[in-house]
Coordinates of C-alpha atoms in Angstrom, one line a residue:
X1 CA 107.7 -91.2 19.1
X2 CA 110.2 -93.2 20.6
X3 CA 110.7 -90.8 23.8
X4 CA 106.9 -91.3 24.1
X5 CA 106.9 -94.7 23.7
X6 CA 109.9 -95.2 26.6
X7 CA 108.0 -92.9 28.6
X8 CA 104.6 -95.0 28.8
X9 CA 107.2 -98.5 28.8
X10 CA 108.7 -97.0 32.2
X11 CA 105.4 -95.8 33.6
X12 CA 103.6 -99.3 32.8
X13 CA 106.8 -101.0 34.7
X14 CA 106.6 -98.8 37.5
X15 CA 102.7 -98.9 38.0
X16 CA 102.9 -103.0 37.1
X17 CA 105.4 -102.9 40.3
X18 CA 103.4 -100.9 42.4
X19 CA 100.1 -102.8 41.8
X20 CA 101.7 -106.0 42.3
X21 CA 102.6 -104.6 46.1
X22 CA 99.1 -103.7 46.2
X23 CA 97.7 -106.8 45.4
X24 CA 100.0 -108.3 47.8
X25 CA 98.8 -106.1 50.8
X26 CA 95.1 -105.3 49.7
X27 CA 94.0 -108.7 48.1
X28 CA 96.3 -111.9 48.8
X29 CA 97.1 -111.3 52.5
X30 CA 93.2 -110.3 53.2
X31 CA 91.5 -113.3 51.4
X32 CA 91.9 -117.0 51.7
X33 CA 92.1 -118.5 48.1
X34 CA 88.6 -118.8 46.5
X35 CA 86.2 -116.4 44.5
X36 CA 87.1 -113.3 46.4
X37 CA 90.6 -113.6 45.8
X38 CA 90.1 -114.2 41.9
X39 CA 88.1 -111.2 41.6
X40 CA 90.7 -109.1 43.8
X41 CA 93.3 -110.4 41.3
X42 CA 91.4 -110.0 38.2
X43 CA 90.7 -106.1 39.3
X44 CA 94.0 -105.0 40.3
X45 CA 95.5 -106.3 36.5
X46 CA 92.7 -104.2 35.3
X47 CA 93.6 -101.1 37.1
X48 CA 97.2 -101.6 36.2
X49 CA 96.2 -101.6 33.0
X50 CA 94.4 -98.4 33.0
X51 CA 97.5 -95.9 34.2
X52 CA 99.5 -96.4 31.0
X53 CA 95.9 -96.7 28.9
X54 CA 94.9 -93.4 30.1
X55 CA 98.3 -91.5 29.8
X56 CA 98.1 -92.8 25.9
X57 CA 94.2 -92.5 25.3
X58 CA 94.2 -88.8 26.4
X59 CA 96.9 -88.0 23.8
X60 CA 94.8 -89.7 21.4
X61 CA 91.6 -87.9 22.1
X62 CA 90.2 -90.5 24.3
X63 CA 89.1 -88.0 27.2
X64 CA 86.6 -90.5 28.6
X65 CA 89.4 -92.3 29.9
X66 CA 90.8 -89.4 31.9
X67 CA 88.3 -89.5 34.9
X68 CA 88.6 -93.1 36.2
X69 CA 92.2 -92.9 35.0
X70 CA 93.8 -90.1 36.8
X71 CA 91.4 -90.5 39.6
X72 CA 92.8 -94.2 40.1
X73 CA 96.2 -92.5 40.1
X74 CA 95.5 -90.9 42.6
X75 CA 94.0 -93.6 44.5
X76 CA 97.1 -95.9 43.8
X77 CA 99.4 -93.3 45.3
X78 CA 98.0 -92.8 48.3
X79 CA 97.4 -96.6 48.5
X80 CA 100.9 -96.8 47.9
X81 CA 102.5 -94.5 50.5
X82 CA 99.8 -95.1 53.3
X83 CA 100.3 -99.1 53.1
X84 CA 104.6 -98.4 53.1
X85 CA 104.1 -96.0 56.2
X86 CA 101.7 -98.9 58.1
X87 CA 104.5 -101.2 57.2
X88 CA 106.6 -100.8 60.4
X89 CA 103.6 -100.8 63.1
X90 CA 102.5 -104.0 61.6
X91 CA 106.1 -105.6 61.7
X92 CA 106.3 -104.5 65.1
X93 CA 102.8 -105.6 66.2
X94 CA 103.4 -108.9 64.8
X95 CA 106.7 -109.7 66.5
X96 CA 104.5 -108.3 69.9
X97 CA 102.1 -111.0 69.5
X98 CA 104.4 -113.6 68.5
X99 CA 106.3 -112.9 71.6
X100 CA 103.4 -112.9 74.0
X101 CA 102.1 -116.1 72.2
X102 CA 105.3 -117.7 73.0
X103 CA 105.2 -116.8 76.4
X104 CA 102.1 -117.8 77.2
X105 CA 102.4 -121.5 75.3
X106 CA 102.4 -124.5 77.9
X107 CA 105.6 -126.2 78.4
X108 CA 105.1 -130.1 77.3
X109 CA 104.9 -132.5 80.4
X110 CA 107.0 -135.7 79.9
X111 CA 105.6 -138.7 82.2
X112 CA 108.2 -141.7 82.9
X113 CA 111.0 -142.3 81.3
X114 CA 111.7 -141.7 77.3
X115 CA 110.4 -145.0 75.3
X116 CA 111.0 -145.8 71.7
X117 CA 107.8 -145.0 69.7
X118 CA 105.4 -148.2 69.3
X119 CA 107.1 -149.8 72.2
X120 CA 106.2 -150.3 76.1
X121 CA 108.8 -150.8 78.6
X122 CA 108.4 -151.9 82.6
X123 CA 110.7 -153.1 85.4
X124 CA 109.6 -155.6 88.2
X125 CA 105.6 -155.5 87.4
X126 CA 103.2 -157.2 85.5
X127 CA 102.1 -155.4 82.4
X128 CA 99.5 -156.3 80.0
X129 CA 99.4 -154.8 76.2
X130 CA 97.1 -156.4 73.6
X131 CA 96.4 -159.8 74.6
X132 CA 100.3 -160.8 76.1
X133 CA 100.6 -160.8 80.0
X134 CA 104.4 -160.4 81.1
X135 CA 105.8 -160.4 84.5
X136 CA 109.1 -159.0 85.0
X137 CA 111.2 -156.8 82.6
X138 CA 109.2 -156.8 79.2
X139 CA 109.2 -155.1 76.2
X140 CA 105.9 -155.3 73.9
X141 CA 105.1 -153.9 70.7
X142 CA 102.1 -152.0 70.1
X143 CA 99.8 -151.9 67.0
X144 CA 97.7 -149.4 65.6
X145 CA 94.8 -150.9 67.0
X146 CA 96.0 -149.9 70.5
X147 CA 94.6 -146.7 70.6
X148 CA 96.6 -143.3 71.1
X149 CA 100.2 -143.0 72.7
X150 CA 100.4 -142.4 76.6
X151 CA 100.9 -139.1 77.7
X152 CA 104.5 -137.9 77.3
X153 CA 104.8 -140.3 74.4
X154 CA 106.5 -138.4 71.4
X155 CA 103.9 -138.4 68.3
X156 CA 104.5 -140.7 65.5
X157 CA 105.7 -139.6 61.9
X158 CA 102.0 -139.0 60.7
X159 CA 101.0 -137.2 63.8
X160 CA 103.7 -134.8 63.1
X161 CA 102.6 -134.1 59.9
X162 CA 99.3 -133.3 60.6
X163 CA 98.0 -129.7 60.0
X164 CA 97.7 -127.8 63.4
X165 CA 93.8 -128.0 64.3
X166 CA 91.5 -125.1 63.6
X167 CA 91.9 -122.4 65.8
X168 CA 95.1 -124.0 67.2
X169 CA 97.8 -120.6 68.4
X170 CA 101.4 -121.1 68.4
X171 CA 104.7 -118.7 68.0
X172 CA 104.6 -118.9 64.2
X173 CA 101.5 -120.3 63.3
X174 CA 98.3 -117.7 63.7
X175 CA 96.9 -117.3 60.5
X176 CA 93.3 -116.1 61.9
X177 CA 95.2 -112.9 64.0
X178 CA 97.4 -112.5 60.8
X179 CA 94.5 -112.0 58.6
X180 CA 92.8 -109.7 60.9
X181 CA 95.9 -107.7 61.0
X182 CA 96.1 -107.5 57.4
X183 CA 92.9 -106.7 56.8
X184 CA 92.7 -104.1 59.7
X185 CA 95.8 -102.2 57.7
X186 CA 93.6 -102.7 54.5
X187 CA 90.6 -101.0 55.7
X188 CA 92.2 -98.2 57.6
X189 CA 94.5 -97.4 54.2
X190 CA 91.4 -97.8 51.8
X191 CA 89.3 -95.5 53.7
X192 CA 91.8 -92.7 54.5
X193 CA 92.9 -92.6 50.7
X194 CA 89.5 -92.4 49.6
X195 CA 88.8 -89.8 51.9
X196 CA 91.9 -87.5 50.9
X197 CA 91.3 -87.9 47.6
X198 CA 87.5 -87.3 47.7
X199 CA 88.4 -84.0 49.8
X200 CA 91.2 -83.2 46.8
X201 CA 89.0 -83.4 43.8
X202 CA 86.3 -81.0 45.4
X203 CA 89.2 -78.8 46.4
X204 CA 90.8 -78.8 42.8
X205 CA 87.3 -78.8 40.6
X206 CA 86.5 -75.6 42.8
X207 CA 86.9 -72.0 42.5
X208 CA 90.8 -70.8 43.0
X209 CA 91.7 -69.0 46.2
X210 CA 92.3 -65.1 45.5
X211 CA 95.8 -64.4 47.8
X212 CA 97.2 -60.7 48.0
X213 CA 100.9 -60.5 48.6
X214 CA 102.8 -57.4 49.2
X215 CA 106.5 -57.0 48.0
X216 CA 108.7 -54.4 48.6
X217 CA 111.2 -53.5 46.0
X218 CA 114.3 -51.4 46.7
X219 CA 114.1 -49.5 43.0
X220 CA 110.4 -49.2 42.8
X221 CA 110.1 -45.0 43.1
X222 CA 107.5 -44.1 45.5
X223 CA 105.6 -42.7 43.2
X224 CA 104.5 -46.2 41.8
X225 CA 104.1 -47.7 45.1
X226 CA 100.9 -50.1 45.2
X227 CA 101.5 -51.3 41.1
X228 CA 99.4 -54.4 41.1
X229 CA 100.2 -57.5 38.9
X230 CA 97.5 -59.9 39.1
X231 CA 99.6 -63.4 38.6
X232 CA 98.3 -67.0 37.6
X233 CA 100.0 -69.9 36.2
X234 CA 99.0 -73.5 35.6
X235 CA 95.4 -73.1 34.2
X236 CA 95.6 -76.4 32.1
X237 CA 92.8 -76.2 30.2
X238 CA 92.6 -79.4 28.8
X239 CA 90.5 -83.1 29.1
X240 CA 88.9 -82.1 32.4
X241 CA 89.0 -78.8 32.3
X242 CA 87.4 -76.7 29.7
X243 CA 85.7 -73.1 28.7
X244 CA 83.8 -73.0 31.6
X245 CA 87.3 -73.1 33.7
X246 CA 88.8 -70.4 31.6
X247 CA 85.6 -68.3 32.1
X248 CA 85.8 -68.8 35.9
X249 CA 89.6 -67.5 35.8
X250 CA 88.9 -64.8 33.8
X251 CA 86.1 -63.4 35.9
X252 CA 88.1 -64.0 39.0
X253 CA 90.8 -61.9 37.4
X254 CA 89.2 -59.0 36.3
X255 CA 87.9 -58.7 39.9
X256 CA 91.0 -57.5 41.1
X257 CA 91.3 -54.4 38.9
X258 CA 94.9 -54.9 38.5
X259 CA 97.6 -52.7 36.7
X260 CA 98.8 -55.7 34.8
X261 CA 98.2 -59.5 34.1
X262 CA 100.6 -62.0 34.0
X263 CA 99.9 -65.5 32.5
X264 CA 103.1 -67.7 33.8
X265 CA 102.9 -70.4 31.5
X266 CA 101.2 -74.1 31.1
X267 CA 98.1 -72.5 29.7
X268 CA 97.1 -75.8 27.7
X269 CA 97.4 -79.5 27.7
X270 CA 96.4 -79.7 23.9
X271 CA 96.5 -78.3 20.7
X272 CA 94.7 -75.1 19.3
X273 CA 92.4 -77.5 17.4
X274 CA 91.1 -79.1 20.5
X275 CA 91.1 -76.6 22.8
X276 CA 90.8 -72.9 21.0
X277 CA 87.6 -72.7 22.2
X278 CA 88.2 -73.3 25.6
X279 CA 91.0 -71.1 25.9
X280 CA 88.8 -68.2 24.0
X281 CA 87.5 -66.7 27.3
X282 CA 90.9 -65.2 27.7
X283 CA 89.9 -62.4 25.5
X284 CA 88.2 -60.6 28.3
X285 CA 91.0 -60.1 30.3
X286 CA 91.0 -56.6 31.9
X287 CA 94.0 -54.6 32.8
X288 CA 95.3 -51.0 32.8
X289 CA 98.8 -51.7 31.2
X290 CA 97.8 -54.8 29.6
X291 CA 98.2 -58.7 29.7
X292 CA 101.4 -60.8 29.1
X293 CA 102.4 -64.5 29.1
X294 CA 105.3 -66.5 29.0
X295 CA 105.3 -70.1 27.8
X296 CA 105.6 -73.1 30.4
X297 CA 106.8 -76.7 29.5
X298 CA 103.5 -78.1 28.5
X299 CA 103.0 -75.4 25.4
X300 CA 105.8 -77.6 24.0
X301 CA 103.9 -80.4 24.2
X302 CA 101.2 -78.9 22.7
X303 CA 102.1 -77.4 19.8
X304 CA 103.7 -74.1 21.0
X305 CA 104.1 -72.1 17.5
X306 CA 100.3 -72.4 17.1
X307 CA 99.6 -71.2 20.5
X308 CA 101.8 -68.4 20.7
X309 CA 100.1 -67.3 18.1
X310 CA 96.4 -67.8 19.4
X311 CA 97.3 -66.2 22.5
X312 CA 98.6 -63.1 20.7
X313 CA 95.3 -63.4 18.8
X314 CA 93.4 -63.0 22.0
X315 CA 95.0 -60.0 23.3
X316 CA 97.8 -61.1 25.5
X317 CA 101.3 -59.9 24.5
X318 CA 103.8 -62.9 24.4
X319 CA 107.2 -62.2 25.8
X320 CA 109.4 -64.5 24.1
X321 CA 113.1 -63.7 25.7
X322 CA 112.5 -60.2 25.5
X323 CA 111.8 -56.9 27.7
X324 CA 109.3 -54.1 27.7
X325 CA 108.9 -50.9 29.5
X326 CA 105.7 -50.4 31.5
X327 CA 105.2 -46.7 31.5
X328 CA 102.6 -45.1 34.1
X329 CA 101.9 -41.5 35.1
X330 CA 104.1 -42.4 38.3
X331 CA 107.1 -44.0 36.8
X332 CA 108.4 -46.8 34.3
X333 CA 108.9 -50.3 35.1
X334 CA 110.7 -53.0 32.8
X335 CA 108.9 -56.2 32.2
X336 CA 111.0 -59.0 31.1
X337 CA 109.8 -63.0 29.8
X338 CA 111.9 -65.6 28.8
X339 CA 110.7 -69.2 27.2
X340 CA 110.7 -71.8 29.6
X341 CA 114.2 -73.5 30.2
X342 CA 112.3 -77.2 28.7
X343 CA 112.6 -75.1 25.2
X344 CA 116.4 -75.7 24.9
X345 CA 116.5 -79.0 22.9
X346 CA 112.9 -78.8 21.3
X347 CA 113.9 -77.6 17.9
X348 CA 110.6 -75.8 17.9
X349 CA 111.1 -72.5 19.9
X350 CA 114.5 -70.6 21.0
X351 CA 115.6 -71.8 24.4
X352 CA 115.4 -69.3 27.5
X353 CA 117.6 -65.9 26.9
X354 CA 118.4 -64.2 29.6
X355 CA 120.6 -61.8 28.0
X356 CA 118.3 -61.2 25.4
X357 CA 115.8 -60.1 27.7
X358 CA 117.7 -58.3 30.5
X359 CA 121.0 -57.2 29.5
X360 CA 121.6 -53.3 28.4
X361 CA 118.7 -52.2 30.4
X362 CA 118.8 -48.9 33.1
X363 CA 119.8 -50.3 36.4
X364 CA 118.0 -47.8 38.3
X365 CA 114.8 -49.2 37.1
X366 CA 113.2 -52.0 39.1
X367 CA 112.8 -55.2 36.7
X368 CA 110.2 -57.9 37.2
X369 CA 111.0 -61.2 35.1
X370 CA 108.3 -63.6 34.2
X371 CA 109.6 -67.2 33.8
X372 CA 107.7 -70.3 34.0
X373 CA 109.9 -72.2 36.6
X374 CA 111.3 -70.9 39.6
X375 CA 114.7 -72.7 38.8
X376 CA 115.4 -70.1 36.2
X377 CA 116.0 -67.5 39.4
X378 CA 119.6 -68.8 39.1
X379 CA 120.7 -67.5 35.7
X380 CA 118.2 -64.1 36.7
X381 CA 119.9 -63.8 39.6
X382 CA 123.2 -62.8 37.5
X383 CA 121.4 -59.6 35.7
X384 CA 120.0 -58.4 39.4
X385 CA 116.3 -59.1 38.8
X386 CA 114.4 -57.4 41.7
X387 CA 111.9 -60.1 41.4
X388 CA 110.8 -63.0 39.3
X389 CA 107.2 -64.4 39.0
X390 CA 106.7 -68.1 38.3
X391 CA 104.7 -71.0 38.7
X392 CA 105.0 -74.7 37.5
X393 CA 105.4 -76.4 41.0
X394 CA 101.7 -76.6 41.4
X395 CA 102.8 -76.3 45.2
X396 CA 103.2 -79.5 45.4
X397 CA 99.4 -80.5 44.2
X398 CA 99.2 -83.4 46.2
X399 CA 101.1 -84.0 49.4
X400 CA 104.0 -85.0 50.0
X401 CA 105.3 -84.4 46.6
X402 CA 105.8 -80.9 47.8
X403 CA 109.0 -82.5 49.5
X404 CA 110.0 -84.1 46.2
X405 CA 109.1 -80.5 44.3
X406 CA 111.7 -79.0 46.5
X407 CA 114.7 -81.4 45.1
X408 CA 114.3 -79.8 41.8
X409 CA 113.5 -75.9 42.5
X410 CA 114.3 -73.5 44.7
X411 CA 111.0 -72.2 45.8
X412 CA 108.0 -74.6 45.8
X413 CA 105.1 -71.8 47.0
X414 CA 105.0 -68.2 47.8
X415 CA 107.9 -65.9 48.4
X416 CA 111.3 -66.9 48.4
X417 CA 114.7 -65.0 48.0
X418 CA 117.6 -66.9 45.2
X419 CA 120.7 -65.1 45.4
X420 CA 119.1 -61.7 46.4
X421 CA 116.7 -62.1 43.7
X422 CA 113.2 -62.3 44.9
X423 CA 110.8 -64.9 43.7
X424 CA 107.0 -65.5 44.2
X425 CA 105.6 -68.9 43.1
X426 CA 101.9 -68.8 42.8
X427 CA 100.2 -72.5 43.4
X428 CA 98.4 -72.3 39.8
X429 CA 94.6 -72.3 38.9
X430 CA 94.5 -76.0 37.6
X431 CA 96.1 -79.3 38.1
X432 CA 97.8 -81.7 35.7
X433 CA 97.2 -85.3 35.4
X434 CA 94.7 -86.3 38.8
X435 CA 92.0 -84.1 39.4
X436 CA 93.2 -83.8 42.9
X437 CA 95.2 -81.1 45.5
X438 CA 95.8 -82.1 48.7
X439 CA 97.5 -79.6 50.8
X440 CA 97.7 -77.1 47.8
X441 CA 94.8 -75.1 46.9
X442 CA 94.2 -73.8 43.1
X443 CA 95.4 -70.0 43.3
X444 CA 95.4 -66.4 41.9
X445 CA 97.7 -64.2 43.5
X446 CA 97.8 -60.5 43.3
X447 CA 101.3 -59.1 44.0
X448 CA 101.4 -55.5 44.9
X449 CA 104.7 -54.1 44.5
X450 CA 105.9 -51.8 47.4
X451 CA 108.4 -49.5 47.6
X452 CA 111.4 -50.3 50.0

């Protein structure tokens, strides 16, 4: 509980700072004091509170918060990225405009010798000031009734303190131009973010892409060439995706007519009581040599023991740090599975045990390991695993998150290699958090094993 509260507090602090920046760029810089600025400020505060409220509310069953909260989370992210990227060109533009304005500004012209404000000095002439006439060198003091100072006379203290006239332009004073620049940046960021998120929602809520990939394995006998494994991960049945989502995925997998089905973690975001009915279509999965499942990190947030029992009841064999022999009429393949690396320290399930799943096996047979996170390959490679099938990354889900995922995982999407072990990472068929996918379509992959 304390960990959850700490996470929510950290999230609230981060989102609060982000919303303060967004308010500065989208509200304060683009409006003058008045009603519209007040409306924008209130809106920014409400949206800042919406993010942590969504995180906590959806866990408490308030699923109606999911759509507005998670969609705004995606919009917030893209607004932040776009406005930060625009900071440099906006700064350059302001400096260029200030320089041009300074060059174009006329130089002040002084007429006659400098004189003390409030006095007039003449030599060898007759000067009339007010009602006084003098001959020779005379200094007279003017009054407020004398009218404006003559050209070239410095302004009085009162005149110097007056604000520039409307429309005045100077090197350091051009509020109209700054307002126009800020509004242009805000409109560009807003329209671009809305377009990206709108397209991303359509992609995320659409059907998963069906991909086929051929992976050669040195130990695979020629008689088993072409063995097909339908691979799916990160289905994420939850507040925004229910039974229809599961039915669509099951139907797509069954059309592949695979030899095996591998579901590599993050099946659900909720308890069996909440989502058992939505997961029920998994019982209809078909494959010649069975369907298999390994846990992902989200199972440990959702009641892993209940879900292991439920998935087993639905007909999927759960591989918890164990290995099976898949015997076909053409040969034998070892299929292993390990618990997710996040199981360590939960106290509710055994941590990933690679020795239990991979040691003491026939080294002449190829072995395929199911492990939710690609990072497991560093341990798997120590046991000469031929191929690891993983998910977890969502392919980044929202560009440019794929760049951040690469800092944690050795492979983000597709086929890679870690210390001699081939690793295939599927993008996942669902999403987590925002119902948005940009640059990483949902995916189901048919992995065809080829004899090298």
